[in-house]
Amino acid sequence: MSKFIQPSINIQSFHCPNCGVFSQHTWSNEIYCIYIYERADGGRERANYNLNDYATAKCSHCNGFSIWKSQLMVYPSTGNIEMANSDLPEDIQNDYNEAKNIVNISPRGAAALLRLAIQKLCKHLGEKGDNINEDIKNLVKKGLPQTMQQALDSVRVIGNNAVHPGKIDLNDKIEIACALFGFINIICEVLITQPKKIKEYYENNIPEEIRINIEKRDNS
């Protein structure tokens, strides 16, 4: 999994907020707007003006634009969050994307959705989903890095100060929500995507006769 490079004002390459591809962006500080309005007599007027405090970045891959005011991206509103791992189950992707849509206006609501998504992900990976502390402990035994326990503890998913999945925590800030997005994708990458890639390589590149012999050996 490649590192997500968050969009930031005036850097040349980052993950595009429109297509999700890591690409080069062209910046411009000249934004011209055309405004057409109706007069009281029914006629129409056209006015031109510049947005002096804004900038745009154009993606070299999809030709999509992001719009920035000062240091902040104002369009698209979800552009500072990495795309959901496509190997996530559909219902978890839906939770992820709903959280992505609201994170800039309600970080606490987004974090609540993401904690619920982590609980669902644990159940999808074969855990009970009743006690996330136990679920994560068991997932570590299955290959999840042990440091993920510490990371999830730091954002109150597990540990003594854990927030119940789906509940609003008034102390949540956007930094916590952003971390939760990343943790969901990491768990998926380690326990779903990587095993899937290995299985596909094994099935596509190892002749069937050899695979049968390997399975007989492993089962003996």
Short mmCIF file of N, CA and C in Angstrom, two decimals, residues 43-138:
data_model
loop_
_atom_site.label_atom_id
_atom_site.label_comp_id
_atom_site.label_asym_id
_atom_site.label_seq_id
_atom_site.Cartn_x
_atom_site.Cartn_y
_atom_site.Cartn_z
N GLY A 43 -34.36 42.52 -17.73
CA GLY A 43 -33.13 42.35 -18.51
C GLY A 43 -32.08 41.59 -17.73
N ARG A 44 -31.03 41.19 -18.40
CA ARG A 44 -29.97 40.41 -17.75
C ARG A 44 -28.65 41.17 -17.85
N GLU A 45 -27.91 41.11 -16.78
CA GLU A 45 -26.60 41.74 -16.72
C GLU A 45 -25.53 40.68 -16.49
N ARG A 46 -24.35 40.94 -17.01
CA ARG A 46 -23.23 40.01 -16.84
C ARG A 46 -22.07 40.78 -16.21
N ALA A 47 -21.51 40.22 -15.15
CA ALA A 47 -20.41 40.86 -14.45
C ALA A 47 -19.25 39.89 -14.31
N ASN A 48 -18.06 40.39 -14.42
CA ASN A 48 -16.85 39.59 -14.23
C ASN A 48 -16.12 40.07 -12.98
N TYR A 49 -15.54 39.13 -12.25
CA TYR A 49 -14.74 39.53 -11.10
C TYR A 49 -13.72 38.44 -10.78
N ASN A 50 -12.70 38.79 -10.05
CA ASN A 50 -11.63 37.87 -9.68
C ASN A 50 -11.78 37.45 -8.23
N LEU A 51 -11.39 36.19 -7.95
CA LEU A 51 -11.32 35.72 -6.56
C LEU A 51 -9.86 35.80 -6.12
N ASN A 52 -9.52 36.87 -5.47
CA ASN A 52 -8.11 37.12 -5.17
C ASN A 52 -7.54 36.22 -4.08
N ASP A 53 -8.39 35.72 -3.19
CA ASP A 53 -7.92 34.94 -2.05
C ASP A 53 -7.93 33.43 -2.33
N TYR A 54 -8.22 33.05 -3.57
CA TYR A 54 -8.37 31.64 -3.89
C TYR A 54 -7.28 31.16 -4.83
N ALA A 55 -7.11 29.82 -4.86
CA ALA A 55 -6.18 29.18 -5.80
C ALA A 55 -6.82 27.88 -6.27
N THR A 56 -6.36 27.40 -7.41
CA THR A 56 -6.84 26.12 -7.93
C THR A 56 -5.64 25.22 -8.21
N ALA A 57 -5.88 23.91 -8.12
CA ALA A 57 -4.87 22.91 -8.50
C ALA A 57 -5.53 21.95 -9.48
N LYS A 58 -4.90 21.77 -10.65
CA LYS A 58 -5.44 20.89 -11.69
C LYS A 58 -4.65 19.60 -11.74
N CYS A 59 -5.36 18.46 -11.68
CA CYS A 59 -4.71 17.15 -11.68
C CYS A 59 -4.29 16.77 -13.09
N SER A 60 -3.06 16.30 -13.25
CA SER A 60 -2.56 15.90 -14.56
C SER A 60 -3.14 14.56 -15.01
N HIS A 61 -3.74 13.81 -14.09
CA HIS A 61 -4.30 12.51 -14.45
C HIS A 61 -5.75 12.60 -14.92
N CYS A 62 -6.61 13.27 -14.15
CA CYS A 62 -8.04 13.33 -14.48
C CYS A 62 -8.50 14.70 -14.95
N ASN A 63 -7.60 15.71 -14.88
CA ASN A 63 -7.93 17.10 -15.24
C ASN A 63 -8.96 17.73 -14.30
N GLY A 64 -9.23 17.07 -13.17
CA GLY A 64 -10.13 17.65 -12.19
C GLY A 64 -9.45 18.76 -11.39
N PHE A 65 -10.27 19.63 -10.81
CA PHE A 65 -9.76 20.77 -10.06
C PHE A 65 -10.09 20.65 -8.57
N SER A 66 -9.19 21.17 -7.76
CA SER A 66 -9.51 21.45 -6.37
C SER A 66 -9.39 22.95 -6.18
N ILE A 67 -10.22 23.50 -5.29
CA ILE A 67 -10.24 24.94 -5.05
C ILE A 67 -9.85 25.20 -3.61
N TRP A 68 -8.96 26.17 -3.43
CA TRP A 68 -8.39 26.46 -2.13
C TRP A 68 -8.61 27.91 -1.74
N LYS A 69 -8.91 28.12 -0.46
CA LYS A 69 -8.97 29.48 0.10
C LYS A 69 -7.95 29.55 1.22
N SER A 70 -7.01 30.45 1.07
CA SER A 70 -5.87 30.53 1.99
C SER A 70 -5.17 29.17 2.01
N GLN A 71 -5.10 28.50 3.15
CA GLN A 71 -4.41 27.21 3.26
C GLN A 71 -5.35 26.02 3.18
N LEU A 72 -6.65 26.27 3.02
CA LEU A 72 -7.64 25.19 3.14
C LEU A 72 -8.30 24.87 1.80
N MET A 73 -8.49 23.56 1.56
CA MET A 73 -9.24 23.13 0.39
C MET A 73 -10.73 23.29 0.69
N VAL A 74 -11.44 24.00 -0.19
CA VAL A 74 -12.86 24.20 0.01
C VAL A 74 -13.69 23.38 -0.98
N TYR A 75 -13.04 22.85 -2.02
CA TYR A 75 -13.70 21.96 -2.97
C TYR A 75 -12.66 21.02 -3.56
N PRO A 76 -12.95 19.70 -3.65
CA PRO A 76 -14.10 19.03 -3.02
C PRO A 76 -13.92 18.95 -1.50
N SER A 77 -15.02 18.90 -0.79
CA SER A 77 -14.96 18.98 0.68
C SER A 77 -14.33 17.74 1.30
N THR A 78 -14.27 16.61 0.55
CA THR A 78 -13.73 15.37 1.11
C THR A 78 -12.30 15.11 0.65
N GLY A 79 -11.68 16.09 0.03
CA GLY A 79 -10.43 15.84 -0.66
C GLY A 79 -9.22 15.55 0.20
N ASN A 80 -9.26 15.84 1.49
CA ASN A 80 -8.09 15.61 2.33
C ASN A 80 -8.08 14.23 2.95
N ILE A 81 -8.99 13.36 2.54
CA ILE A 81 -9.08 12.00 3.09
C ILE A 81 -8.78 10.98 1.98
N GLU A 82 -7.97 9.97 2.31
CA GLU A 82 -7.66 8.95 1.33
C GLU A 82 -8.89 8.12 0.97
N MET A 83 -8.87 7.57 -0.23
CA MET A 83 -9.98 6.73 -0.69
C MET A 83 -10.05 5.46 0.16
N ALA A 84 -11.26 4.91 0.29
CA ALA A 84 -11.42 3.64 1.00
C ALA A 84 -10.77 2.52 0.21
N ASN A 85 -10.12 1.60 0.93
CA ASN A 85 -9.56 0.42 0.28
C ASN A 85 -10.69 -0.33 -0.43
N SER A 86 -10.50 -0.61 -1.71
CA SER A 86 -11.56 -1.25 -2.50
C SER A 86 -11.86 -2.67 -2.04
N ASP A 87 -11.00 -3.26 -1.22
CA ASP A 87 -11.24 -4.61 -0.71
C ASP A 87 -12.10 -4.62 0.55
N LEU A 88 -12.44 -3.46 1.08
CA LEU A 88 -13.35 -3.41 2.22
C LEU A 88 -14.72 -3.91 1.79
N PRO A 89 -15.43 -4.64 2.67
CA PRO A 89 -16.82 -5.03 2.36
C PRO A 89 -17.65 -3.79 2.05
N GLU A 90 -18.68 -3.96 1.22
CA GLU A 90 -19.46 -2.83 0.72
C GLU A 90 -20.08 -2.01 1.85
N ASP A 91 -20.62 -2.67 2.87
CA ASP A 91 -21.28 -1.91 3.93
C ASP A 91 -20.27 -1.07 4.71
N ILE A 92 -19.04 -1.57 4.84
CA ILE A 92 -18.01 -0.81 5.54
C ILE A 92 -17.52 0.35 4.66
N GLN A 93 -17.42 0.10 3.36
CA GLN A 93 -17.09 1.20 2.45
C GLN A 93 -18.14 2.30 2.53
N ASN A 94 -19.41 1.92 2.65
CA ASN A 94 -20.48 2.91 2.75
C ASN A 94 -20.32 3.77 4.01
N ASP A 95 -19.98 3.11 5.14
CA ASP A 95 -19.75 3.86 6.39
C ASP A 95 -18.55 4.80 6.23
N TYR A 96 -17.49 4.28 5.61
CA TYR A 96 -16.26 5.05 5.39
C TYR A 96 -16.58 6.29 4.55
N ASN A 97 -17.29 6.08 3.45
CA ASN A 97 -17.58 7.19 2.53
C ASN A 97 -18.54 8.20 3.13
N GLU A 98 -19.49 7.71 3.94
CA GLU A 98 -20.39 8.65 4.62
C GLU A 98 -19.60 9.51 5.61
N ALA A 99 -18.67 8.88 6.33
CA ALA A 99 -17.81 9.63 7.24
C ALA A 99 -16.95 10.62 6.47
N LYS A 100 -16.47 10.21 5.31
CA LYS A 100 -15.63 11.07 4.47
C LYS A 100 -16.41 12.32 4.02
N ASN A 101 -17.71 12.12 3.76
CA ASN A 101 -18.54 13.23 3.28
C ASN A 101 -18.81 14.27 4.36
N ILE A 102 -18.75 13.87 5.64
CA ILE A 102 -19.11 14.82 6.70
C ILE A 102 -17.94 15.23 7.58
N VAL A 103 -16.75 14.68 7.34
CA VAL A 103 -15.66 14.88 8.30
C VAL A 103 -15.29 16.35 8.49
N ASN A 104 -15.39 17.15 7.44
CA ASN A 104 -14.99 18.55 7.57
C ASN A 104 -16.05 19.42 8.24
N ILE A 105 -17.29 18.93 8.29
CA ILE A 105 -18.34 19.71 8.97
C ILE A 105 -18.73 19.08 10.30
N SER A 106 -18.46 17.76 10.47
CA SER A 106 -18.78 17.10 11.74
C SER A 106 -17.74 16.01 12.02
N PRO A 107 -16.56 16.39 12.48
CA PRO A 107 -15.53 15.39 12.78
C PRO A 107 -15.99 14.36 13.81
N ARG A 108 -16.81 14.80 14.78
CA ARG A 108 -17.28 13.88 15.82
C ARG A 108 -18.24 12.83 15.23
N GLY A 109 -19.11 13.28 14.33
CA GLY A 109 -20.00 12.34 13.66
C GLY A 109 -19.23 11.36 12.80
N ALA A 110 -18.20 11.85 12.10
CA ALA A 110 -17.38 10.98 11.25
C ALA A 110 -16.65 9.94 12.10
N ALA A 111 -16.10 10.37 13.23
CA ALA A 111 -15.37 9.44 14.09
C ALA A 111 -16.29 8.36 14.64
N ALA A 112 -17.53 8.72 14.96
CA ALA A 112 -18.49 7.73 15.46
C ALA A 112 -18.76 6.66 14.40
N LEU A 113 -18.95 7.10 13.16
CA LEU A 113 -19.17 6.16 12.06
C LEU A 113 -17.96 5.26 11.85
N LEU A 114 -16.78 5.81 11.99
CA LEU A 114 -15.56 5.05 11.73
C LEU A 114 -15.30 4.01 12.82
N ARG A 115 -15.62 4.34 14.07
CA ARG A 115 -15.48 3.34 15.14
C ARG A 115 -16.45 2.18 14.90
N LEU A 116 -17.64 2.50 14.42
CA LEU A 116 -18.60 1.46 14.07
C LEU A 116 -18.07 0.61 12.91
N ALA A 117 -17.43 1.27 11.95
CA ALA A 117 -16.87 0.55 10.81
C ALA A 117 -15.75 -0.40 11.25
N ILE A 118 -14.96 0.01 12.24
CA ILE A 118 -13.90 -0.87 12.75
C ILE A 118 -14.51 -2.09 13.43
N GLN A 119 -15.59 -1.89 14.18
CA GLN A 119 -16.27 -3.02 14.81
C GLN A 119 -16.78 -3.99 13.74
N LYS A 120 -17.39 -3.46 12.67
CA LYS A 120 -17.88 -4.30 11.57
C LYS A 120 -16.73 -5.04 10.89
N LEU A 121 -15.60 -4.35 10.73
CA LEU A 121 -14.45 -4.97 10.09
C LEU A 121 -13.91 -6.13 10.92
N CYS A 122 -13.92 -5.97 12.23
CA CYS A 122 -13.49 -7.07 13.11
C CYS A 122 -14.39 -8.29 12.92
N LYS A 123 -15.70 -8.06 12.83
CA LYS A 123 -16.64 -9.16 12.63
C LYS A 123 -16.42 -9.80 11.27
N HIS A 124 -16.17 -9.00 10.26
CA HIS A 124 -15.91 -9.54 8.92
C HIS A 124 -14.66 -10.42 8.91
N LEU A 125 -13.71 -10.09 9.77
CA LEU A 125 -12.46 -10.85 9.83
C LEU A 125 -12.56 -12.05 10.77
N GLY A 126 -13.77 -12.37 11.19
CA GLY A 126 -13.97 -13.59 11.95
C GLY A 126 -14.08 -13.43 13.45
N GLU A 127 -14.05 -12.19 13.94
CA GLU A 127 -14.16 -11.96 15.37
C GLU A 127 -15.63 -11.74 15.77
N LYS A 128 -15.89 -11.75 17.07
CA LYS A 128 -17.26 -11.67 17.56
C LYS A 128 -17.86 -10.27 17.41
N GLY A 129 -17.02 -9.25 17.54
CA GLY A 129 -17.53 -7.88 17.43
C GLY A 129 -18.15 -7.36 18.71
N ASP A 130 -18.13 -8.15 19.78
CA ASP A 130 -18.72 -7.71 21.06
C ASP A 130 -17.72 -6.93 21.91
N ASN A 131 -16.46 -7.31 21.83
CA ASN A 131 -15.41 -6.68 22.63
C ASN A 131 -14.23 -6.39 21.70
N ILE A 132 -14.10 -5.12 21.32
CA ILE A 132 -13.08 -4.78 20.33
C ILE A 132 -11.68 -5.00 20.87
N ASN A 133 -11.49 -4.85 22.20
CA ASN A 133 -10.17 -5.15 22.79
C ASN A 133 -9.75 -6.58 22.46
N GLU A 134 -10.68 -7.51 22.68
CA GLU A 134 -10.39 -8.92 22.40
C GLU A 134 -10.26 -9.16 20.91
N ASP A 135 -11.10 -8.50 20.13
CA ASP A 135 -11.04 -8.68 18.68
C ASP A 135 -9.68 -8.26 18.13
N ILE A 136 -9.21 -7.10 18.55
CA ILE A 136 -7.92 -6.60 18.04
C ILE A 136 -6.78 -7.49 18.53
N LYS A 137 -6.87 -7.94 19.78
CA LYS A 137 -5.84 -8.86 20.29
C LYS A 137 -5.77 -10.11 19.42
N ASN A 138 -6.92 -10.64 19.04
CA ASN A 138 -6.94 -11.84 18.19
C ASN A 138 -6.46 -11.54 16.77
#
